[in-house]
Short mmCIF file of C-alpha atoms in Angstrom, two decimals:
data_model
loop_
_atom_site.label_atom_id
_atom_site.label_comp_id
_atom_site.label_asym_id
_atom_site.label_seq_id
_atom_site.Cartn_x
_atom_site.Cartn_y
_atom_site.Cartn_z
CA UNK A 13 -16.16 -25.28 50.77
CA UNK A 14 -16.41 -21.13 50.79
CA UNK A 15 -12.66 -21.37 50.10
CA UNK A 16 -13.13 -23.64 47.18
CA UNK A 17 -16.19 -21.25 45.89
CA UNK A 18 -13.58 -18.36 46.40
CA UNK A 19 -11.01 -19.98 44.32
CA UNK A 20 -13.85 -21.01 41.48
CA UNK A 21 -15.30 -17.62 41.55
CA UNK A 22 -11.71 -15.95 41.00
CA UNK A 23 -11.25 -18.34 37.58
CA UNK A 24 -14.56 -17.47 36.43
CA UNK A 25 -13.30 -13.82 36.88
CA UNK A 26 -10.41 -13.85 34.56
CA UNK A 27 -12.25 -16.24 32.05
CA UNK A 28 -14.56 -13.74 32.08
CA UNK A 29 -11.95 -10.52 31.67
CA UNK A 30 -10.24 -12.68 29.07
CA UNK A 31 -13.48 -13.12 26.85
CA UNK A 32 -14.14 -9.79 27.20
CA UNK A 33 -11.17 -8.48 25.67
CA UNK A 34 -11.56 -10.67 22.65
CA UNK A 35 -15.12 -9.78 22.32
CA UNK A 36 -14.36 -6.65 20.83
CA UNK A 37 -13.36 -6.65 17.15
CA UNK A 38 -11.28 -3.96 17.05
CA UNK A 39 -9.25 -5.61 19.67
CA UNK A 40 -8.54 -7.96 16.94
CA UNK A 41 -5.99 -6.48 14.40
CA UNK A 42 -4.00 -8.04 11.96
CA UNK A 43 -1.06 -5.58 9.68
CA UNK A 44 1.27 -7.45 7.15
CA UNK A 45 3.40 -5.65 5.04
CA UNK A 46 5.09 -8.03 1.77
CA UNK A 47 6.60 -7.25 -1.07
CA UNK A 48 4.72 -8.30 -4.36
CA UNK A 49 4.36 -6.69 -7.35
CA UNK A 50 7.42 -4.88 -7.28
CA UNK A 51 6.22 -2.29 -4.77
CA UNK A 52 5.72 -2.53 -0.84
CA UNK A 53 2.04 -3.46 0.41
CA UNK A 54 1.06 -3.58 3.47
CA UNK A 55 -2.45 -5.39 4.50
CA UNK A 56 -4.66 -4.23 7.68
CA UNK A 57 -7.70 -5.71 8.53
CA UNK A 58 -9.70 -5.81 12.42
CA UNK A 59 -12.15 -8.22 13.05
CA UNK A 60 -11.79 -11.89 14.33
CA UNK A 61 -11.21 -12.91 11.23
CA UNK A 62 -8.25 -10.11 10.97
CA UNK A 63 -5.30 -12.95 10.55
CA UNK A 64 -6.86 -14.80 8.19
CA UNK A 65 -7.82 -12.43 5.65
CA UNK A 66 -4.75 -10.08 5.60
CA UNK A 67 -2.71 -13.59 4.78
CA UNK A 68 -5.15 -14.17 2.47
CA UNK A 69 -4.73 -10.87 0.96
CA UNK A 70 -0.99 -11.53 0.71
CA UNK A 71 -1.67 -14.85 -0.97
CA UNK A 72 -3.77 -13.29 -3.63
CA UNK A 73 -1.37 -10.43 -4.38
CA UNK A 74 1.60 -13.01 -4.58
CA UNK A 75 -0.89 -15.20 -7.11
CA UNK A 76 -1.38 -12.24 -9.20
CA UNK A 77 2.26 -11.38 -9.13
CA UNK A 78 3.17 -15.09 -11.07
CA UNK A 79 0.13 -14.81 -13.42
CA UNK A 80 0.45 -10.67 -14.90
CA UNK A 81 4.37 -10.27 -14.34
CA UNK A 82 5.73 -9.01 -18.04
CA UNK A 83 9.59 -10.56 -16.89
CA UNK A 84 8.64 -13.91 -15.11
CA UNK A 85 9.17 -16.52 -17.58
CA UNK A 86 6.51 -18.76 -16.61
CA UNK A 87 3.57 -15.71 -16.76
CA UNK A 88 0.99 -15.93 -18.94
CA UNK A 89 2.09 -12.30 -19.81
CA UNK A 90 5.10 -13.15 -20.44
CA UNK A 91 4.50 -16.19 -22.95
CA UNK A 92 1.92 -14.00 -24.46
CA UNK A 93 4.36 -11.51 -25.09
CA UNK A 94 6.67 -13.54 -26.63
CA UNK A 95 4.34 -16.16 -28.76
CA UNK A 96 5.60 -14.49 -31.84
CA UNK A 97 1.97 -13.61 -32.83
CA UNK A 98 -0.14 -16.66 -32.17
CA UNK A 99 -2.86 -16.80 -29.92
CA UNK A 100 -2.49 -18.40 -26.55
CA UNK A 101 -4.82 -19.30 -23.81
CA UNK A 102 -4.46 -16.78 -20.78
CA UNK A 103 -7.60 -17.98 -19.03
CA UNK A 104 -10.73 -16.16 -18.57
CA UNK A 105 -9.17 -13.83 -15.82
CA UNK A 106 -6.74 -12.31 -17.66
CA UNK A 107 -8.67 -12.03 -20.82
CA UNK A 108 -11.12 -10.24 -18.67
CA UNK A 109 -8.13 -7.95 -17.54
CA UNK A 110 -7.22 -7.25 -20.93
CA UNK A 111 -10.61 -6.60 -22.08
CA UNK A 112 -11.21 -4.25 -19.20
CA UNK A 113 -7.67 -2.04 -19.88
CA UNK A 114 -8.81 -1.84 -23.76
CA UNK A 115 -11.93 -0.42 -22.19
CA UNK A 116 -9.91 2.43 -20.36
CA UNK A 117 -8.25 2.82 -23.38
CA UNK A 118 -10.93 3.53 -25.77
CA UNK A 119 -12.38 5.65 -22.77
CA UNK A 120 -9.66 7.46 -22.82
CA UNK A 121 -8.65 8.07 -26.38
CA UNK A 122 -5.51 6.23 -26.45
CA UNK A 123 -4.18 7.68 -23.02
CA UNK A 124 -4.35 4.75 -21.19
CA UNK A 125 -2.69 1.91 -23.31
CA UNK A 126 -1.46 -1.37 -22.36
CA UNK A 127 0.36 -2.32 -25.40
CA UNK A 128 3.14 0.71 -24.61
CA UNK A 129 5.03 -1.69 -23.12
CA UNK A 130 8.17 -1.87 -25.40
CA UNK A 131 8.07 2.03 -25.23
CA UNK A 132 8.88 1.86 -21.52
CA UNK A 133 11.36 -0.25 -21.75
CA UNK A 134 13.28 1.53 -24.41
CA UNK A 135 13.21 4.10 -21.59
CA UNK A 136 14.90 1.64 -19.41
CA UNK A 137 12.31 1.79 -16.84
CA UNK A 138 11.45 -1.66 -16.56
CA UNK A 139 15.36 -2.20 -15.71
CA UNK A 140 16.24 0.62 -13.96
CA UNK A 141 18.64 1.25 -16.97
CA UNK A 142 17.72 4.67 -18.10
CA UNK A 143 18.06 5.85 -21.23
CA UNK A 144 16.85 8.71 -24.28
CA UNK A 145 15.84 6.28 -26.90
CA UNK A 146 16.12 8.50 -30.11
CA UNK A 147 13.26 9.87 -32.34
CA UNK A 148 13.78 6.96 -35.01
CA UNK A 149 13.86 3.83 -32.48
CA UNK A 150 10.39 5.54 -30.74
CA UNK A 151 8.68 6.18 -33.80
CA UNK A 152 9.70 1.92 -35.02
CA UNK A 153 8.29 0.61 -31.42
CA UNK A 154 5.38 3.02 -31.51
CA UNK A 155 3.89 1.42 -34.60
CA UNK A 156 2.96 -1.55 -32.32
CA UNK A 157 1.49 0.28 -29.68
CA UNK A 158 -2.42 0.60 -29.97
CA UNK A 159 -5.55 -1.46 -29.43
CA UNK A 160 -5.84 -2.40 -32.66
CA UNK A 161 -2.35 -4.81 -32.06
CA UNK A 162 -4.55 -6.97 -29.44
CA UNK A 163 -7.43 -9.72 -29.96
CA UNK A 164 -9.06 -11.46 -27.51
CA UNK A 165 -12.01 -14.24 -27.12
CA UNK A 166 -12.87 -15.66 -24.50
CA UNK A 167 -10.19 -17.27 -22.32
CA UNK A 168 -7.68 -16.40 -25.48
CA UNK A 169 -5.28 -13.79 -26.71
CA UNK A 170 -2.86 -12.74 -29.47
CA UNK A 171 -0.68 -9.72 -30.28
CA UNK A 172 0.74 -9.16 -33.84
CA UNK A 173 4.07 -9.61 -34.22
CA UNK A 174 6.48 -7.09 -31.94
CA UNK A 175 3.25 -5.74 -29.83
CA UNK A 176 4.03 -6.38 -26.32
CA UNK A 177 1.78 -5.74 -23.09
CA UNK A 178 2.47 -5.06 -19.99
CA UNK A 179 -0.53 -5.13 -16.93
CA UNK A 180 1.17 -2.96 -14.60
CA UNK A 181 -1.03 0.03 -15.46
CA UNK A 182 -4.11 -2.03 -13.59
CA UNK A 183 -2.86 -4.89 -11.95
CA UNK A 184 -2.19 -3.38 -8.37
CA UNK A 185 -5.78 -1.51 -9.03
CA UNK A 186 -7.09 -5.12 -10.13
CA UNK A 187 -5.26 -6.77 -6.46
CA UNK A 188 -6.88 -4.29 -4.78
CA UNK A 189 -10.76 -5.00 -5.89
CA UNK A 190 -9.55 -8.72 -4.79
CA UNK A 191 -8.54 -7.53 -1.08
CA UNK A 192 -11.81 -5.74 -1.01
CA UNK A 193 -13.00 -8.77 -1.79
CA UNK A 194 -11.55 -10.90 0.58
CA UNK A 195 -11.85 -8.30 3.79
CA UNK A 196 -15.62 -8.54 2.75
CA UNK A 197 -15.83 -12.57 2.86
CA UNK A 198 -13.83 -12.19 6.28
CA UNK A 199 -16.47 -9.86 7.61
CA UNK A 200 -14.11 -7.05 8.11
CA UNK A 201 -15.50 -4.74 9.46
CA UNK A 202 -12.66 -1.93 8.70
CA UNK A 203 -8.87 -2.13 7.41
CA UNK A 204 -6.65 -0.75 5.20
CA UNK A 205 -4.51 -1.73 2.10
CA UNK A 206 -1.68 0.04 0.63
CA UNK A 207 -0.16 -1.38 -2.67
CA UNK A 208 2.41 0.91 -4.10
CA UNK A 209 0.59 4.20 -5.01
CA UNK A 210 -3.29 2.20 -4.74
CA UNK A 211 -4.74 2.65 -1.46
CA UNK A 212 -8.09 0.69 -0.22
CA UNK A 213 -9.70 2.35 3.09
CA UNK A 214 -12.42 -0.01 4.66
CA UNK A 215 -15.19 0.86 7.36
CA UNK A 216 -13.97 4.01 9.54
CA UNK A 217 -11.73 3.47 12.11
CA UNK A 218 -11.97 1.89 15.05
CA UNK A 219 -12.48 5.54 17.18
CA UNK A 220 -14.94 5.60 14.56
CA UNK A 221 -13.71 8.43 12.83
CA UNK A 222 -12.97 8.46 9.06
CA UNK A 223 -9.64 7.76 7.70
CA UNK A 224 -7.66 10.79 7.37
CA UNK A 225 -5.77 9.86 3.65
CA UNK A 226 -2.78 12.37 3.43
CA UNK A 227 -2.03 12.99 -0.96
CA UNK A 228 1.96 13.41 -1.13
CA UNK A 229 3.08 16.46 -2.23
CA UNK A 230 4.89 16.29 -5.75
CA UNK A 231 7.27 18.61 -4.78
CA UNK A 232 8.43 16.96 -1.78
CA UNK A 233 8.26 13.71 -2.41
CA UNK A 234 10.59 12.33 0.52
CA UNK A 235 9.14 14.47 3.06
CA UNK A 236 6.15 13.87 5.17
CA UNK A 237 4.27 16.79 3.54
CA UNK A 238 0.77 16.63 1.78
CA UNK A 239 -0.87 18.77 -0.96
CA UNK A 240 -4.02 17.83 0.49
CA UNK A 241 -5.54 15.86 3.06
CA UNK A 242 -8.83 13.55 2.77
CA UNK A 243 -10.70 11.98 5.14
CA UNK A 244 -12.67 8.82 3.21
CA UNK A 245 -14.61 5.62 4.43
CA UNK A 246 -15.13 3.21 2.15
CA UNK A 247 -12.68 3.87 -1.23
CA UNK A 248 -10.27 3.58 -3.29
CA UNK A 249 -7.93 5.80 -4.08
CA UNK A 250 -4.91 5.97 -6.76
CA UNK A 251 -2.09 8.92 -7.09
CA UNK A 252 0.24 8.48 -10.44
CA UNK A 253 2.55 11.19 -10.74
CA UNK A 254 5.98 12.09 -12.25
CA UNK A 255 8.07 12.48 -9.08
CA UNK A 256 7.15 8.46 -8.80
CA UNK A 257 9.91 7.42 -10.59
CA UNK A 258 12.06 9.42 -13.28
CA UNK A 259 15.90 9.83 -13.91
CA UNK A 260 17.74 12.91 -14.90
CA UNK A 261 20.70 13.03 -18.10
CA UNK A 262 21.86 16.39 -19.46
CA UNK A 263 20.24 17.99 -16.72
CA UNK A 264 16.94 17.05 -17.76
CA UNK A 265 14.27 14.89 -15.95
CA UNK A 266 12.73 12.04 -17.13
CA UNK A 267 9.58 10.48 -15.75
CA UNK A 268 7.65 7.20 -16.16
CA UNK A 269 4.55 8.07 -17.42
CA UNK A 270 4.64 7.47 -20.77
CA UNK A 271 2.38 9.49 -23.64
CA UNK A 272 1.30 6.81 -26.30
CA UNK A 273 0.72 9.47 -28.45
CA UNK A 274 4.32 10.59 -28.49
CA UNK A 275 6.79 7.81 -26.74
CA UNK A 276 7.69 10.61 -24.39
CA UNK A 277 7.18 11.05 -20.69
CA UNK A 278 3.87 12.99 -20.80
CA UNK A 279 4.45 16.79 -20.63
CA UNK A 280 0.75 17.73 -19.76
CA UNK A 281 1.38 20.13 -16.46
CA UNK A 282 0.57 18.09 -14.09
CA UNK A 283 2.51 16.77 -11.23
CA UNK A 284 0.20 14.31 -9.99
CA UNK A 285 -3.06 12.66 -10.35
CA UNK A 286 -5.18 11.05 -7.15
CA UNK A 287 -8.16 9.45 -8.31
CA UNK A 288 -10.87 8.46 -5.95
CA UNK A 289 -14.21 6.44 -6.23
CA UNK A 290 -16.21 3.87 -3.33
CA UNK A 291 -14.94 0.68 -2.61
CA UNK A 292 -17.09 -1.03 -5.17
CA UNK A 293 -15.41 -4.15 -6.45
CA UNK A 294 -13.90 -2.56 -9.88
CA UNK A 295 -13.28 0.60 -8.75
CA UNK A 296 -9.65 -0.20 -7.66
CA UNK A 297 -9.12 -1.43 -11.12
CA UNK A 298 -10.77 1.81 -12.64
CA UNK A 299 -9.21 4.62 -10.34
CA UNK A 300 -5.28 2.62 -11.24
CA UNK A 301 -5.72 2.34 -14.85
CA UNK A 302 -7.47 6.33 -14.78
CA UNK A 303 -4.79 8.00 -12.55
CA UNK A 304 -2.34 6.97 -15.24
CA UNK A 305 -4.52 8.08 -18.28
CA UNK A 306 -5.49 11.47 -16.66
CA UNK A 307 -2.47 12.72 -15.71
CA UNK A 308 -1.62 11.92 -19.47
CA UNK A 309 -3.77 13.92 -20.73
CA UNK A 310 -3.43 16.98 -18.33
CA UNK A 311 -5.85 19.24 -16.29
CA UNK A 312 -8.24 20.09 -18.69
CA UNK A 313 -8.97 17.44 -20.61
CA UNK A 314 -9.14 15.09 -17.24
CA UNK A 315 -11.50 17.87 -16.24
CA UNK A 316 -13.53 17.39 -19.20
CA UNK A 317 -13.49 13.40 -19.32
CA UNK A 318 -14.59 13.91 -15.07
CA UNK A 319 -17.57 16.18 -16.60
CA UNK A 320 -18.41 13.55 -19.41
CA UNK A 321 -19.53 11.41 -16.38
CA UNK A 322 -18.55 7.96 -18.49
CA UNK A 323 -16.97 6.66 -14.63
CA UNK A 324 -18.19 8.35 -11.43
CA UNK A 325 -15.16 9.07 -9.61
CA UNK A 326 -13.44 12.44 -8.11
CA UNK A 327 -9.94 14.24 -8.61
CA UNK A 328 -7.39 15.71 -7.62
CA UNK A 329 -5.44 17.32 -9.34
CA UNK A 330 -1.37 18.93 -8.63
CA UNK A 331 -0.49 21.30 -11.04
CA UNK A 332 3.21 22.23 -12.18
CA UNK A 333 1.86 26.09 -11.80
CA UNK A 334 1.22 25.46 -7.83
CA UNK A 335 -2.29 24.22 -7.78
CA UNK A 336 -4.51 21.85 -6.30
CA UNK A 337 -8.00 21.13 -8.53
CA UNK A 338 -10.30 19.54 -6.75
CA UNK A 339 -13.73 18.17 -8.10
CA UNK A 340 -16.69 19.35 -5.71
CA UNK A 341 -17.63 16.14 -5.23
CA UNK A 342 -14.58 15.95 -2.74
CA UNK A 343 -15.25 19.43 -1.60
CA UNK A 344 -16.41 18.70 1.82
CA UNK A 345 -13.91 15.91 2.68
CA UNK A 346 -11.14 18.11 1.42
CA UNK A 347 -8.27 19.93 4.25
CA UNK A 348 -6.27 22.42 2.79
CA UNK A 349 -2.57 22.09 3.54
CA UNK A 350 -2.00 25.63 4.08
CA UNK A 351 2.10 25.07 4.82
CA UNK A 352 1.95 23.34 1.51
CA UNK A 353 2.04 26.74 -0.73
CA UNK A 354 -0.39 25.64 -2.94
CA UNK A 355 -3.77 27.32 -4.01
CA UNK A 356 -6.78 25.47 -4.02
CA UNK A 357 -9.50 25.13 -7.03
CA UNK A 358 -13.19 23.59 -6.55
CA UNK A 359 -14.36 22.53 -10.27
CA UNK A 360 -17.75 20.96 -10.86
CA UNK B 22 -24.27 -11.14 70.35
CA UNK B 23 -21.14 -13.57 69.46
CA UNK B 24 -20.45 -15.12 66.35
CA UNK B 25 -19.99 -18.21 65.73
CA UNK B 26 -16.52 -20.02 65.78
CA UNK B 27 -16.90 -21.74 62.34
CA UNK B 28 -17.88 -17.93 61.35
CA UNK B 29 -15.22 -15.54 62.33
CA UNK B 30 -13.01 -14.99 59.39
CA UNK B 31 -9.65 -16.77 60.19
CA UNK B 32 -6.08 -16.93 58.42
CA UNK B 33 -6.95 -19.21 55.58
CA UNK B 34 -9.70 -17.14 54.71
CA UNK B 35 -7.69 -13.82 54.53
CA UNK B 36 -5.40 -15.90 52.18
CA UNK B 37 -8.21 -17.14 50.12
CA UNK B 38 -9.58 -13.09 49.74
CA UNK B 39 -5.85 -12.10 49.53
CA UNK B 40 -5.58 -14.44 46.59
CA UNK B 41 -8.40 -13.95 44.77
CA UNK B 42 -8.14 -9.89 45.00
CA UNK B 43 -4.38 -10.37 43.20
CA UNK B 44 -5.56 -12.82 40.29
CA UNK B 45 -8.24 -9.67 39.45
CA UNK B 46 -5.93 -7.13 39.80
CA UNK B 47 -3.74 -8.75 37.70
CA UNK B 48 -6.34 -10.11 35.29
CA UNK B 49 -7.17 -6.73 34.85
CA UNK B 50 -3.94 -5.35 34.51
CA UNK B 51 -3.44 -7.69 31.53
CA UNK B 52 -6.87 -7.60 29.83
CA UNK B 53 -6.62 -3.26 30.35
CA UNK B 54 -3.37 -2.27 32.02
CA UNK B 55 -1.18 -3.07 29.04
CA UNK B 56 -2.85 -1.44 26.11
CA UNK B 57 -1.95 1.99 26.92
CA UNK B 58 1.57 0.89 27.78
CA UNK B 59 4.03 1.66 24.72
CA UNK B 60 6.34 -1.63 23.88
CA UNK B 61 9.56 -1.00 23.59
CA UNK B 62 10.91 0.42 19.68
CA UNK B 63 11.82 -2.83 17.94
CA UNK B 64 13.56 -3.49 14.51
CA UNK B 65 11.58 -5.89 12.78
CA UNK B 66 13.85 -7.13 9.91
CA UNK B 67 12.04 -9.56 7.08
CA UNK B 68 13.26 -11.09 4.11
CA UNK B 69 11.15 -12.18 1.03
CA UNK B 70 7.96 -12.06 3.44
CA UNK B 71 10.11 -14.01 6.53
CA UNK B 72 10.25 -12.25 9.64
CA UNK B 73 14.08 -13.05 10.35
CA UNK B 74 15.12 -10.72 13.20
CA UNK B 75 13.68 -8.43 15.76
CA UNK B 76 15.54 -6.25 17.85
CA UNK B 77 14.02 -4.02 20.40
CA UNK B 78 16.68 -0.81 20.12
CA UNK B 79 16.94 -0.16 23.28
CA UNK B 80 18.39 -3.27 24.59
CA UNK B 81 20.98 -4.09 21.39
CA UNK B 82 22.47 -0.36 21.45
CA UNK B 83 24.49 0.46 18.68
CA UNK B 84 25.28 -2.17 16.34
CA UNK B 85 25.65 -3.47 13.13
CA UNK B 86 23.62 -6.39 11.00
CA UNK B 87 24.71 -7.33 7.85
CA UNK B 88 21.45 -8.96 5.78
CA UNK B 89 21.92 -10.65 2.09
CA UNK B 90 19.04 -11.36 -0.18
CA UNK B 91 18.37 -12.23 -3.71
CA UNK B 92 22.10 -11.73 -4.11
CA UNK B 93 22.56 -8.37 -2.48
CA UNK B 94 23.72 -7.19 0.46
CA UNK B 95 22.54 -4.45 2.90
CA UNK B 96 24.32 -3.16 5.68
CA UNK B 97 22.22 -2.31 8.52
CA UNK B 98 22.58 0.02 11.35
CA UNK B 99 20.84 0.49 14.71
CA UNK B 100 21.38 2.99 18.04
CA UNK B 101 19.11 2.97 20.50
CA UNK B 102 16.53 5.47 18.45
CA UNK B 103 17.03 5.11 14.96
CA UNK B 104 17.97 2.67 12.23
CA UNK B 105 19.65 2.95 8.75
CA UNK B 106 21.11 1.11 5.73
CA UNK B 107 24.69 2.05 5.58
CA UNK B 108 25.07 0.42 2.51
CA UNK B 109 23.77 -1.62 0.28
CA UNK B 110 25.06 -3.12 -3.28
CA UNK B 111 21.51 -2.80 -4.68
CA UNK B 112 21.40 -1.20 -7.94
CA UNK B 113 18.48 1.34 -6.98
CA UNK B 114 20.28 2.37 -3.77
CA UNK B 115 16.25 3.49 -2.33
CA UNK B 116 17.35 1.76 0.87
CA UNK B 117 20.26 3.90 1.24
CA UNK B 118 18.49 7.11 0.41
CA UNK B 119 15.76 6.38 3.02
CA UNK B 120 17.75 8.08 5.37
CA UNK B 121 17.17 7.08 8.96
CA UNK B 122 14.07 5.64 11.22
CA UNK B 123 13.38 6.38 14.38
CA UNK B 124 9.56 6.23 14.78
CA UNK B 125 7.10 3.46 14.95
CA UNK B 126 5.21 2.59 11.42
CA UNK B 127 8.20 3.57 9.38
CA UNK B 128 9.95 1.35 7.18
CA UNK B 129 13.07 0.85 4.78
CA UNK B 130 12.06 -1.19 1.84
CA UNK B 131 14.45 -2.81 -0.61
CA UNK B 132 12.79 -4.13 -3.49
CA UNK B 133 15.82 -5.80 -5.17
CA UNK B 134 16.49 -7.86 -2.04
CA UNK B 135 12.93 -8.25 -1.21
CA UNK B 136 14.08 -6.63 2.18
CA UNK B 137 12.13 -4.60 4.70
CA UNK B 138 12.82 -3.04 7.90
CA UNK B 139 9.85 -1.70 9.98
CA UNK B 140 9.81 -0.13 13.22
CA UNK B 141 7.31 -1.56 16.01
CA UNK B 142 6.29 -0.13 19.75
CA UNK B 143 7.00 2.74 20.66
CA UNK B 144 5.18 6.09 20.95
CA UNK B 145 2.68 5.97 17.59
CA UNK B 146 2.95 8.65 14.95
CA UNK B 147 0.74 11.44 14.67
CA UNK B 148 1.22 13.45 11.75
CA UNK B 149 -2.34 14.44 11.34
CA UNK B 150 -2.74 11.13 8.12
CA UNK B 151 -3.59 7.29 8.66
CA UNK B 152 -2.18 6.68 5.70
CA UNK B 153 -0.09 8.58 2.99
CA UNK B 154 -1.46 7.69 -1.53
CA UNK B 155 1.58 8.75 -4.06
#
């Protein structure tokens, strides 16, 4: 009988051991990384729920991926795009996307712009076949870029005839308020989620330290080596910047960030442009679709649109002159990279 | 005073006490023991989201994988530390200029095939950043 108890008490010892270990949340940790979108994401979530949502997360990203993509046939971007001017219904989600990025436009006086689509293309960045469009085929397609090209009601849209639109500018910011979202119903208690340049930090980590967000130096950008280093709970937060993707000819360098106002990569002295704000469902959507309009139109009037207050979110800026600006709202999260060369700026 | 027959501890009870001090030990050593313990650095090759190979570098040595995707084909090599596309008839060619990777966390990404190669185990990175935005 006491050899029976012995045995009994032994099982209840490991059952017990075992349920400890899963006790802990932290213990539980899911990471995924996918392709979607065009870029690389990778999905990190702890809590027990940590498999479920970072699949979920991957579903989601992969569902936004069919309904925004400007080459996929069967998109509603795409047969928007190429409904020769009539109006179409895109469902209340997209319109709601589209409404939003004419937002950021208007906010930004034409910096951030949706409808530059064709302009991009001409560039050969959509197809990896560069190219230096000339003045006269830049100045036909830029006669359809602008907000007045695009109506919307409701769950419907229309361009006039050769306006095209691409969602890129938002839609990994727009994925991104979703995997907030869906960490949240998962009760995650912290995680991370990179999509391309858009990065979503949840919680603080499980040490229970912040996470220590490293911004990629411009000049370096295939090194591990960081103009600055933030430590965050709780955001989002978006770098665009001209080292991203580009393509030299004549011995002259050609980036992706394309000025509406011209049809030419924008030349506003900036090398990059990290925007960060809280994790507040939207945010994602705002820093993505900011980042690209900011570094558009260059350090001092992203200084001045920061000072206007019309979003609350911080910057940082990377200068072509070998600075970092930083708004002092990121002051006292901010580490200097000292091997990094650059100076350092606090703006309010 | 004398014990009791049916009292003094006899083989099958030092068996029972032997038994039941090795299931702890190595309850614990599973629940506790293992998390510090590095796994070995392992190749984790996927394909359109589809985990189809893992190879723990230490054990294959140097070899070669060929992996086609999306109707291009990548070249892979691994030694026991590091791991690199050789070549790759991609029209970007960012797999390629990846270089190699030897650490755990890093990856080669090919978007054209939908291809990416991420290092498990190992000793974790420290390079002062959780996570790297641009």
């Amino acid at each position: 009988m006491k050899r029976i108890t012995a045995v009994l008490m032994a099982v209840l010892m490991i059952t017990g051991l075992t349920a400890c270990g899963e006790a802990d949340p932290d213990k539980a940790r899911e990471s995924i990384q996918v392709i979607a979108m065009d870029t690389p994401m990778v999905f990190t979530a702890y809590g027990e729920k940590s498999t479920h949502a970072v699949y979920m997360a991957e579903d989601e990203a992969r569902r936004l991926d069919a309904l925004l993509s400007r080459t996929d046939e069967n998109s509603v971007i795409y047969q928007l795009n190429h409904a020769d001017g009539l109006g179409i219904t895109v469902g209340e989600e997209v319109c709601g996307l589209i409404e939003a990025a004419e937002a950021y436009s208007q906010a930004t006086g034409g910096a951030f712009d949706i409808s530059i689509a064709p302009v991009v293309s001409a560039w050969g960045f959509t197809t990896d076949r560069y190219r230096v469009p000339d003045e006269a085929e830049l100045a036909e397609l830029l006669t359809h870029v602008g907000s007045e090209h695009i109506t919307t009601a409701e769950d419907a849209a229309a361009l006039d005839p050769g306006t095209q639109i691409d969602l890129g500018g938002i839609a990994k910011g727009y994925a991104s308020d979703r995997v907030v979202a869906i960490f949240r119903e998962n009760n995650v208690p912290r995680g991370k989620a990179e999509l391309g340049g858009n990065i979503l930090v949840m919680g603080d980590k499980p040490d229970g330290t912040p996470w220590r967000v490293g911004v990629q130096d411009p000049a370096k950008p295939d090194e591990e080596a960081y103009a600055a280093i933030l430590t965050l709970e709780d955001a989002f937060i978006v770098t665009s910047g001209s080292y991203q993707r580009y393509f030299e000819e004549n011995g002259k360098r050609y980036h992706h960030i394309i000025d509406p106002a011209t049809g030419h990569p924008a030349d506003s002295g900036l090398t990059s442009v990290t925007v960060v704000a809280d994790s507040a469902e939207g945010n994602g959507t705002m820093c993505d679709a900011l980042s690209t309009a900011l570094f558009v139109m260059g350090e001092e009037r992203a200084l001045d649109f920061w000072r206007s207050g019309t979003y609350d979110f911080e910057l940082v800026l990377v200068t072509e002159d070998g600075r970092v600006v930083v708004t002092d709202g990121l002051k006292d999260i901010l580490t200097e990279v000292e091997e990094s060369g650059y100076t350092y700026e606090i703006v309010s | 005073m004398r014990s009791s027959p049916e009292l003094r501890p006899n083989f099958w009870d030092a068996l029972v006490a032997l038994a039941v001090v090795l299931l702890a030990a190595g309850c614990g050593f599973a629940v506790w023991g293992g998390q510090n313990g590095a796994a070995a650095l392992t190749a984790v090759v996927s394909v359109d989201g589809v985990e189809t190979e893992r190879l723990v570098l230490a054990d294959t040595g140097e070899t070669e994988r060929t992996v086609e995707s999306n109707g291009y084909t990548l070249c892979l090599r691994l030694t026991e530390t590091e791991v690199w596309v050789e070549e790759a008839d991609c029209p970007t060619q960012d797999c390629v200029h990846t270089g190699h990777i030897s650490r755990s966390g890093q990856s080669i990404v090919c978007l054209p095939a939908r291809v990416i190669i991420t290092l498990e185990g190992g000793q974790p990175v420290d390079n002062g950043v959780d996570i790297v935005v641009g």
